[in-house]
Amino acid sequence: MLDVRRLRLLRDLAHLGTIAAVAEAHTYTASAVSQQLAALQREAGVRLLERAGRRVALTPTGAALVRHTEVVLAALEAAEATLAAGRDGLSGGVRIGAFPSAVRTLLPAALVALSREHPALDLTVTELDPVAVPAALRQRRLDVALTHDYDIVPAEPDPALDSTPLLNETVFLAVPAAHDPPGRQDERTDPVAGARDADWIVGTPGTLCHAVAMHACQAAGYQPVVRHRADDFTALLALVAAGQGVGLVPELALSHPLPPVTLLPLALRRRTSVAYRRGAADHPAVAACVAALRTAAASITADRPPTDPPTATDPPNASG
Amino acid sequence: MLDVRRLRLLRDLAHLGTIAAVAEAHTYTASAVSQQLAALQREAGVRLLERAGRRVALTPTGAALVRHTEVVLAALEAAEATLAAGRDGLSGGVRIGAFPSAVRTLLPAALVALSREHPALDLTVTELDPVAVPAALRQRRLDVALTHDYDIVPAEPDPALDSTPLLNETVFLAVPAAHDPPGRQDERTDPVAGARDADWIVGTPGTLCHAVAMHACQAAGYQPVVRHRADDFTALLALVAAGQGVGLVPELALSHPLPPVTLLPLALRRRTSVAYRRGAADHPAVAACVAALRTAAASITADRPPTDPPTATDPPNASG
DNA sequence: CGAAAACGTAAGCTGAGCTGATGCTTGACG
DNA sequence: CGTCAAGCATCAGCTCAGCTTACGTTTTCG
């Protein structure tokens, strides 16, 4: 019978790439991980790892073993979910991760509803970028995470994770209000293409916001001139209003006293969803979080009827 | 993270009923099992067991946990199957269980083919009754097992096991050849009903053969008079030929120099199949065994064309 | 070409988990 | 209704799996 603890190390190695990183994630020493993986390999009777430079890579058999491990771990997660359901009330800690704009918009209402209906729940919110969500969930540093992806930067399906969709928003190109749409104004089909010569305000490298801005420009056939870096959309809007450049803003991030900017709707859409470990969907605490977030998302979309579906000819909240 | 070793103990407790039996199956002391289950319960935070008399019973939550455990174990089995597939050649030990008549009929050809094609395989055959097959597979005392069930005694689906069908045979009521069908001869619809007043030759209690004979008579509305007990069908046929009574005989068990008996085909059918642990279907050794048994079964049915489908008016091999 | 990163091996220590002993409760049986 | 065996839980004690620490080797990068 294979040892699940060792399989978990192998699974994490597949994602983290080095034994040292696996050790850090498990608060072990690298030596311990190396020994355990060696034991797993010995027990398996097949080569699972091989050195690749100064790191180790999985053999095809090792990768296949990881795929099976995902199933095992999902089943164990589901087992723990039923245990949690067997316990009397909804209690214990739930670590929620969310991207910054969700912490401001979606999350507060959901948190209020959750702590009202389940006062025994210990909710802990951590702000983190969507790119960090999968690893955080897998390494059990989070239980539930708000995340999103874009058409042009789709999240690759992760066998270890599951999710339910929450929102599907329009993304706008924010440009200074005083000006007309920058660049060639006849390019109405794609405002991003028209912003070829504009200065850009994007997120810091490594975040999803940064990646999507880069991809959008790349799809329009150019490399953007990055003038400013701002991860906070309110800050970004303020910079745009100050004439410092243009940037991408999702609908949810539009602050209510909107600075004087013009919002050009793009074909690009942002899909927000709640993610959790596969098998945890039946965990009562996770289910409660998902339900609360769904109602919060529903009330948000109800508050802003004209924005969904987007009316390209009449951008909402656009002020002159 | 739940400990799979402990979950396995709980799963086995669900089937074996007592901690002592689980301990014996794992070659532990009862104390060790008790401690591990207590630890599992502590870790789970829910009552999983409760004393019922001088034994322990699972709570509903405990039973739910067992169901999840089956999934976990099946995934681990599948993982080991891919490891075995990753190893160079087909090698290692394969413990095959089979009911007695299969050992004589189906198995030899399959064994010959297997050891010819995969000489590195260490085949070990154990004779055992189908009722013992599920426990033997679960407790890993066997890897593959030939088993069967009947329409009137269907094998309940076991979440821990999987199987592929091999044969579907007619069951006959064997009666002495000299006599006409015993009892009221007008009851052509059901020979078993006509054998109400006959002496019966059945298997020893606890075997599936015994159970199916009892069920068949019960379905015909009576309790059979059991004169002799014989598990071996050749012995049973000899007894019938000697006029000692009647008995049920499946098609596969008909010895080739058939004693002078009359065989009355019944509506009852016996379904033979190969069983293995769920998840092990992709294990190369298991797959090879299944394939060999399938071809053996196919050649047997090809050898006896008139018997499948059965011709009720002209019982095969019936001699006067 | 030194230095850091990454992995593996050897030695030593600690706790999880086993055995064995003991006591309690339950059910069967005369 | 007393006796006995079956079955489970708890306690004490011991052993080894598995961790850390230390060190050596290989690779990559500045």
Short mmCIF file of N, CA and C in Angstrom, two decimals, chain A residues 89-195:
data_model
loop_
_atom_site.label_atom_id
_atom_site.label_comp_id
_atom_site.label_asym_id
_atom_site.label_seq_id
_atom_site.Cartn_x
_atom_site.Cartn_y
_atom_site.Cartn_z
N GLY A 89 -22.19 21.71 14.79
CA GLY A 89 -22.50 22.95 14.07
C GLY A 89 -21.38 23.32 13.14
N LEU A 90 -21.59 24.35 12.40
CA LEU A 90 -20.58 24.87 11.51
C LEU A 90 -19.57 25.63 12.36
N SER A 91 -18.38 25.10 12.46
CA SER A 91 -17.39 25.80 13.28
C SER A 91 -16.01 25.53 12.73
N GLY A 92 -15.04 26.18 13.31
CA GLY A 92 -13.67 26.00 12.86
C GLY A 92 -13.22 27.17 12.02
N GLY A 93 -12.00 27.12 11.60
CA GLY A 93 -11.43 28.22 10.85
C GLY A 93 -11.58 28.02 9.36
N VAL A 94 -11.88 29.09 8.68
CA VAL A 94 -11.92 29.05 7.22
C VAL A 94 -11.01 30.17 6.72
N ARG A 95 -10.01 29.78 5.96
CA ARG A 95 -9.07 30.77 5.44
C ARG A 95 -9.46 31.11 4.01
N ILE A 96 -9.83 32.36 3.82
CA ILE A 96 -10.33 32.80 2.53
C ILE A 96 -9.29 33.68 1.87
N GLY A 97 -9.00 33.41 0.63
CA GLY A 97 -8.10 34.25 -0.12
C GLY A 97 -8.88 35.03 -1.16
N ALA A 98 -8.45 36.24 -1.44
CA ALA A 98 -9.17 37.04 -2.42
C ALA A 98 -8.25 38.08 -3.04
N PHE A 99 -8.53 38.40 -4.28
CA PHE A 99 -7.76 39.46 -4.93
C PHE A 99 -8.26 40.81 -4.39
N PRO A 100 -7.42 41.82 -4.43
CA PRO A 100 -7.70 43.08 -3.74
C PRO A 100 -9.08 43.67 -4.03
N SER A 101 -9.48 43.73 -5.28
CA SER A 101 -10.75 44.42 -5.54
C SER A 101 -11.93 43.63 -5.00
N ALA A 102 -11.77 42.31 -4.89
CA ALA A 102 -12.85 41.52 -4.31
C ALA A 102 -12.96 41.78 -2.81
N VAL A 103 -11.82 42.00 -2.18
CA VAL A 103 -11.84 42.28 -0.75
C VAL A 103 -12.68 43.54 -0.48
N ARG A 104 -12.65 44.46 -1.43
CA ARG A 104 -13.41 45.69 -1.26
C ARG A 104 -14.88 45.51 -1.63
N THR A 105 -15.17 44.68 -2.61
CA THR A 105 -16.51 44.68 -3.20
C THR A 105 -17.33 43.45 -2.83
N LEU A 106 -16.86 42.30 -3.28
CA LEU A 106 -17.65 41.09 -3.08
C LEU A 106 -17.64 40.62 -1.64
N LEU A 107 -16.47 40.67 -1.05
CA LEU A 107 -16.26 39.97 0.21
C LEU A 107 -17.03 40.54 1.40
N PRO A 108 -17.07 41.87 1.60
CA PRO A 108 -17.69 42.37 2.83
C PRO A 108 -19.10 41.85 3.04
N ALA A 109 -19.94 41.92 2.04
CA ALA A 109 -21.32 41.45 2.20
C ALA A 109 -21.35 39.97 2.55
N ALA A 110 -20.50 39.20 1.88
CA ALA A 110 -20.48 37.76 2.14
C ALA A 110 -20.02 37.47 3.56
N LEU A 111 -19.01 38.21 4.01
CA LEU A 111 -18.50 37.99 5.35
C LEU A 111 -19.55 38.32 6.40
N VAL A 112 -20.26 39.41 6.19
CA VAL A 112 -21.31 39.80 7.13
C VAL A 112 -22.37 38.70 7.21
N ALA A 113 -22.81 38.23 6.06
CA ALA A 113 -23.84 37.20 6.04
C ALA A 113 -23.34 35.92 6.70
N LEU A 114 -22.08 35.57 6.41
CA LEU A 114 -21.53 34.33 6.96
C LEU A 114 -21.44 34.38 8.48
N SER A 115 -20.88 35.46 9.00
CA SER A 115 -20.68 35.50 10.45
C SER A 115 -22.02 35.68 11.17
N ARG A 116 -23.01 36.21 10.46
CA ARG A 116 -24.33 36.30 11.07
C ARG A 116 -24.96 34.91 11.15
N GLU A 117 -24.90 34.16 10.07
CA GLU A 117 -25.57 32.86 10.04
C GLU A 117 -24.76 31.77 10.74
N HIS A 118 -23.45 31.90 10.75
CA HIS A 118 -22.61 30.86 11.37
C HIS A 118 -21.59 31.55 12.27
N PRO A 119 -22.04 32.00 13.43
CA PRO A 119 -21.12 32.77 14.29
C PRO A 119 -19.92 31.97 14.77
N ALA A 120 -20.00 30.66 14.72
CA ALA A 120 -18.88 29.85 15.20
C ALA A 120 -17.76 29.73 14.17
N LEU A 121 -18.00 30.20 12.98
CA LEU A 121 -16.97 30.13 11.95
C LEU A 121 -15.90 31.18 12.21
N ASP A 122 -14.66 30.77 12.09
CA ASP A 122 -13.52 31.68 12.25
C ASP A 122 -13.02 32.06 10.88
N LEU A 123 -13.43 33.21 10.40
CA LEU A 123 -13.08 33.59 9.04
C LEU A 123 -11.80 34.41 9.03
N THR A 124 -10.89 34.01 8.16
CA THR A 124 -9.64 34.73 8.01
C THR A 124 -9.46 35.06 6.54
N VAL A 125 -9.37 36.34 6.24
CA VAL A 125 -9.22 36.76 4.85
C VAL A 125 -7.77 37.12 4.59
N THR A 126 -7.27 36.64 3.48
CA THR A 126 -5.91 36.98 3.06
C THR A 126 -5.99 37.51 1.63
N GLU A 127 -5.32 38.61 1.41
CA GLU A 127 -5.30 39.18 0.08
C GLU A 127 -4.19 38.54 -0.71
N LEU A 128 -4.50 38.04 -1.88
CA LEU A 128 -3.43 37.48 -2.73
C LEU A 128 -3.87 37.47 -4.18
N ASP A 129 -2.87 37.50 -5.04
CA ASP A 129 -3.13 37.54 -6.47
C ASP A 129 -3.61 36.18 -6.97
N PRO A 130 -4.49 36.18 -7.96
CA PRO A 130 -4.99 34.92 -8.51
C PRO A 130 -3.90 33.94 -8.93
N VAL A 131 -2.76 34.44 -9.36
CA VAL A 131 -1.71 33.50 -9.79
C VAL A 131 -1.20 32.68 -8.61
N ALA A 132 -1.35 33.19 -7.40
CA ALA A 132 -0.85 32.47 -6.22
C ALA A 132 -1.91 31.55 -5.63
N VAL A 133 -3.14 31.64 -6.16
CA VAL A 133 -4.24 30.89 -5.56
C VAL A 133 -4.05 29.38 -5.63
N PRO A 134 -3.75 28.82 -6.80
CA PRO A 134 -3.65 27.36 -6.86
C PRO A 134 -2.66 26.77 -5.86
N ALA A 135 -1.47 27.36 -5.80
CA ALA A 135 -0.47 26.82 -4.87
C ALA A 135 -0.94 26.96 -3.43
N ALA A 136 -1.57 28.09 -3.11
CA ALA A 136 -2.01 28.30 -1.73
C ALA A 136 -3.08 27.30 -1.33
N LEU A 137 -3.96 26.97 -2.26
CA LEU A 137 -5.00 25.98 -1.95
C LEU A 137 -4.39 24.59 -1.82
N ARG A 138 -3.53 24.25 -2.75
CA ARG A 138 -2.92 22.93 -2.71
C ARG A 138 -2.11 22.73 -1.44
N GLN A 139 -1.39 23.76 -1.05
CA GLN A 139 -0.54 23.63 0.14
C GLN A 139 -1.33 23.87 1.41
N ARG A 140 -2.64 23.99 1.30
CA ARG A 140 -3.52 24.11 2.45
C ARG A 140 -3.23 25.36 3.27
N ARG A 141 -2.75 26.37 2.62
CA ARG A 141 -2.61 27.64 3.33
C ARG A 141 -3.91 28.41 3.23
N LEU A 142 -4.78 28.01 2.29
CA LEU A 142 -6.12 28.58 2.16
C LEU A 142 -7.13 27.45 2.01
N ASP A 143 -8.39 27.76 2.32
CA ASP A 143 -9.45 26.77 2.13
C ASP A 143 -10.35 27.16 0.96
N VAL A 144 -10.56 28.45 0.82
CA VAL A 144 -11.44 28.97 -0.24
C VAL A 144 -10.73 30.18 -0.83
N ALA A 145 -10.85 30.39 -2.12
CA ALA A 145 -10.16 31.53 -2.70
C ALA A 145 -10.97 32.12 -3.85
N LEU A 146 -11.11 33.42 -3.82
CA LEU A 146 -11.68 34.12 -4.96
C LEU A 146 -10.59 34.31 -5.98
N THR A 147 -10.92 34.01 -7.21
CA THR A 147 -9.92 34.13 -8.25
C THR A 147 -10.62 34.52 -9.53
N HIS A 148 -9.86 34.80 -10.56
CA HIS A 148 -10.49 35.07 -11.85
C HIS A 148 -9.53 34.75 -12.97
N ASP A 149 -10.09 34.64 -14.12
CA ASP A 149 -9.25 34.49 -15.30
C ASP A 149 -9.90 35.24 -16.45
N TYR A 150 -9.18 35.32 -17.52
CA TYR A 150 -9.64 36.07 -18.69
C TYR A 150 -9.68 35.14 -19.89
N ASP A 151 -10.44 35.54 -20.90
CA ASP A 151 -10.48 34.73 -22.12
C ASP A 151 -9.08 34.53 -22.68
N ILE A 152 -8.29 35.61 -22.65
CA ILE A 152 -6.99 35.52 -23.30
C ILE A 152 -5.93 34.93 -22.38
N VAL A 153 -6.22 34.84 -21.07
CA VAL A 153 -5.31 34.19 -20.13
C VAL A 153 -6.12 33.19 -19.32
N PRO A 154 -6.56 32.12 -19.97
CA PRO A 154 -7.42 31.19 -19.25
C PRO A 154 -6.65 30.42 -18.19
N ALA A 155 -7.31 30.20 -17.05
CA ALA A 155 -6.69 29.38 -16.01
C ALA A 155 -6.68 27.94 -16.50
N GLU A 156 -5.52 27.33 -16.48
CA GLU A 156 -5.48 25.93 -16.92
C GLU A 156 -6.18 25.09 -15.85
N PRO A 157 -7.00 24.14 -16.28
CA PRO A 157 -7.74 23.33 -15.30
C PRO A 157 -6.77 22.53 -14.43
N ASP A 158 -6.96 22.64 -13.14
CA ASP A 158 -6.07 21.99 -12.18
C ASP A 158 -6.79 20.79 -11.58
N PRO A 159 -6.23 19.59 -11.74
CA PRO A 159 -6.92 18.41 -11.21
C PRO A 159 -7.07 18.44 -9.70
N ALA A 160 -6.29 19.27 -9.03
CA ALA A 160 -6.37 19.31 -7.57
C ALA A 160 -7.45 20.28 -7.09
N LEU A 161 -7.94 21.12 -8.01
CA LEU A 161 -8.84 22.18 -7.59
C LEU A 161 -10.18 22.09 -8.31
N ASP A 162 -11.15 22.71 -7.69
CA ASP A 162 -12.48 22.79 -8.26
C ASP A 162 -12.97 24.22 -8.03
N SER A 163 -13.99 24.64 -8.75
CA SER A 163 -14.45 26.02 -8.56
C SER A 163 -15.87 26.17 -9.06
N THR A 164 -16.52 27.21 -8.61
CA THR A 164 -17.85 27.56 -9.11
C THR A 164 -17.81 29.03 -9.55
N PRO A 165 -18.38 29.32 -10.72
CA PRO A 165 -18.32 30.69 -11.24
C PRO A 165 -19.21 31.64 -10.44
N LEU A 166 -18.76 32.88 -10.37
CA LEU A 166 -19.50 33.90 -9.62
C LEU A 166 -19.94 35.05 -10.50
N LEU A 167 -19.01 35.60 -11.25
CA LEU A 167 -19.28 36.80 -12.03
C LEU A 167 -18.67 36.66 -13.42
N ASN A 168 -19.20 37.41 -14.33
CA ASN A 168 -18.65 37.47 -15.67
C ASN A 168 -18.77 38.92 -16.11
N GLU A 169 -17.67 39.63 -16.02
CA GLU A 169 -17.74 41.08 -16.19
C GLU A 169 -17.07 41.55 -17.48
N THR A 170 -17.47 42.73 -17.88
CA THR A 170 -16.80 43.42 -18.97
C THR A 170 -15.51 44.05 -18.44
N VAL A 171 -14.49 44.06 -19.28
CA VAL A 171 -13.27 44.80 -18.95
C VAL A 171 -13.23 46.04 -19.82
N PHE A 172 -12.85 47.15 -19.20
CA PHE A 172 -12.81 48.42 -19.92
C PHE A 172 -11.37 48.88 -20.09
N LEU A 173 -11.19 49.62 -21.13
CA LEU A 173 -9.95 50.37 -21.25
C LEU A 173 -10.25 51.77 -20.73
N ALA A 174 -9.58 52.14 -19.64
CA ALA A 174 -9.79 53.47 -19.05
C ALA A 174 -8.82 54.45 -19.70
N VAL A 175 -9.39 55.52 -20.24
CA VAL A 175 -8.57 56.55 -20.89
C VAL A 175 -8.97 57.90 -20.29
N PRO A 176 -8.06 58.87 -20.31
CA PRO A 176 -8.39 60.19 -19.74
C PRO A 176 -9.68 60.73 -20.37
N ALA A 177 -10.54 61.32 -19.55
CA ALA A 177 -11.86 61.74 -20.01
C ALA A 177 -11.77 62.92 -20.95
N ALA A 178 -10.86 63.84 -20.67
CA ALA A 178 -10.79 65.06 -21.47
C ALA A 178 -10.47 64.74 -22.92
N HIS A 179 -9.58 63.80 -23.08
CA HIS A 179 -9.18 63.45 -24.44
C HIS A 179 -10.23 62.59 -25.11
N ASP A 180 -10.14 62.60 -26.40
CA ASP A 180 -10.88 61.59 -27.14
C ASP A 180 -10.10 60.29 -26.97
N PRO A 181 -10.69 59.18 -27.35
CA PRO A 181 -9.92 57.94 -27.33
C PRO A 181 -8.59 58.16 -28.02
N PRO A 182 -7.52 57.78 -27.35
CA PRO A 182 -6.18 58.11 -27.85
C PRO A 182 -5.86 57.36 -29.13
N GLY A 183 -4.89 57.87 -29.79
CA GLY A 183 -4.42 57.23 -31.01
C GLY A 183 -5.43 57.38 -32.13
N ARG A 184 -5.37 56.43 -33.02
CA ARG A 184 -6.26 56.48 -34.18
C ARG A 184 -7.70 56.25 -33.74
N GLN A 185 -8.54 57.23 -33.97
CA GLN A 185 -9.90 57.14 -33.44
C GLN A 185 -10.81 56.30 -34.31
N ASP A 186 -10.33 55.99 -35.51
CA ASP A 186 -11.21 55.21 -36.39
C ASP A 186 -11.19 53.72 -36.03
N GLU A 187 -10.25 53.34 -35.20
CA GLU A 187 -10.18 51.93 -34.85
C GLU A 187 -11.18 51.62 -33.72
N ARG A 188 -12.44 51.69 -34.06
CA ARG A 188 -13.47 51.50 -33.03
C ARG A 188 -13.63 50.02 -32.65
N THR A 189 -13.14 49.18 -33.52
CA THR A 189 -13.34 47.76 -33.23
C THR A 189 -12.58 47.33 -31.99
N ASP A 190 -11.39 47.87 -31.79
CA ASP A 190 -10.59 47.44 -30.64
C ASP A 190 -9.88 48.64 -30.04
N PRO A 191 -10.41 49.12 -28.93
CA PRO A 191 -9.77 50.28 -28.28
C PRO A 191 -8.33 50.01 -27.90
N VAL A 192 -8.00 48.77 -27.61
CA VAL A 192 -6.62 48.47 -27.22
C VAL A 192 -5.67 48.74 -28.39
N ALA A 193 -6.11 48.38 -29.58
CA ALA A 193 -5.28 48.64 -30.74
C ALA A 193 -5.09 50.15 -30.91
N GLY A 194 -6.12 50.89 -30.54
CA GLY A 194 -6.02 52.34 -30.66
C GLY A 194 -5.10 52.96 -29.63
N ALA A 195 -4.78 52.21 -28.58
CA ALA A 195 -3.94 52.76 -27.52
C ALA A 195 -2.48 52.39 -27.72
#
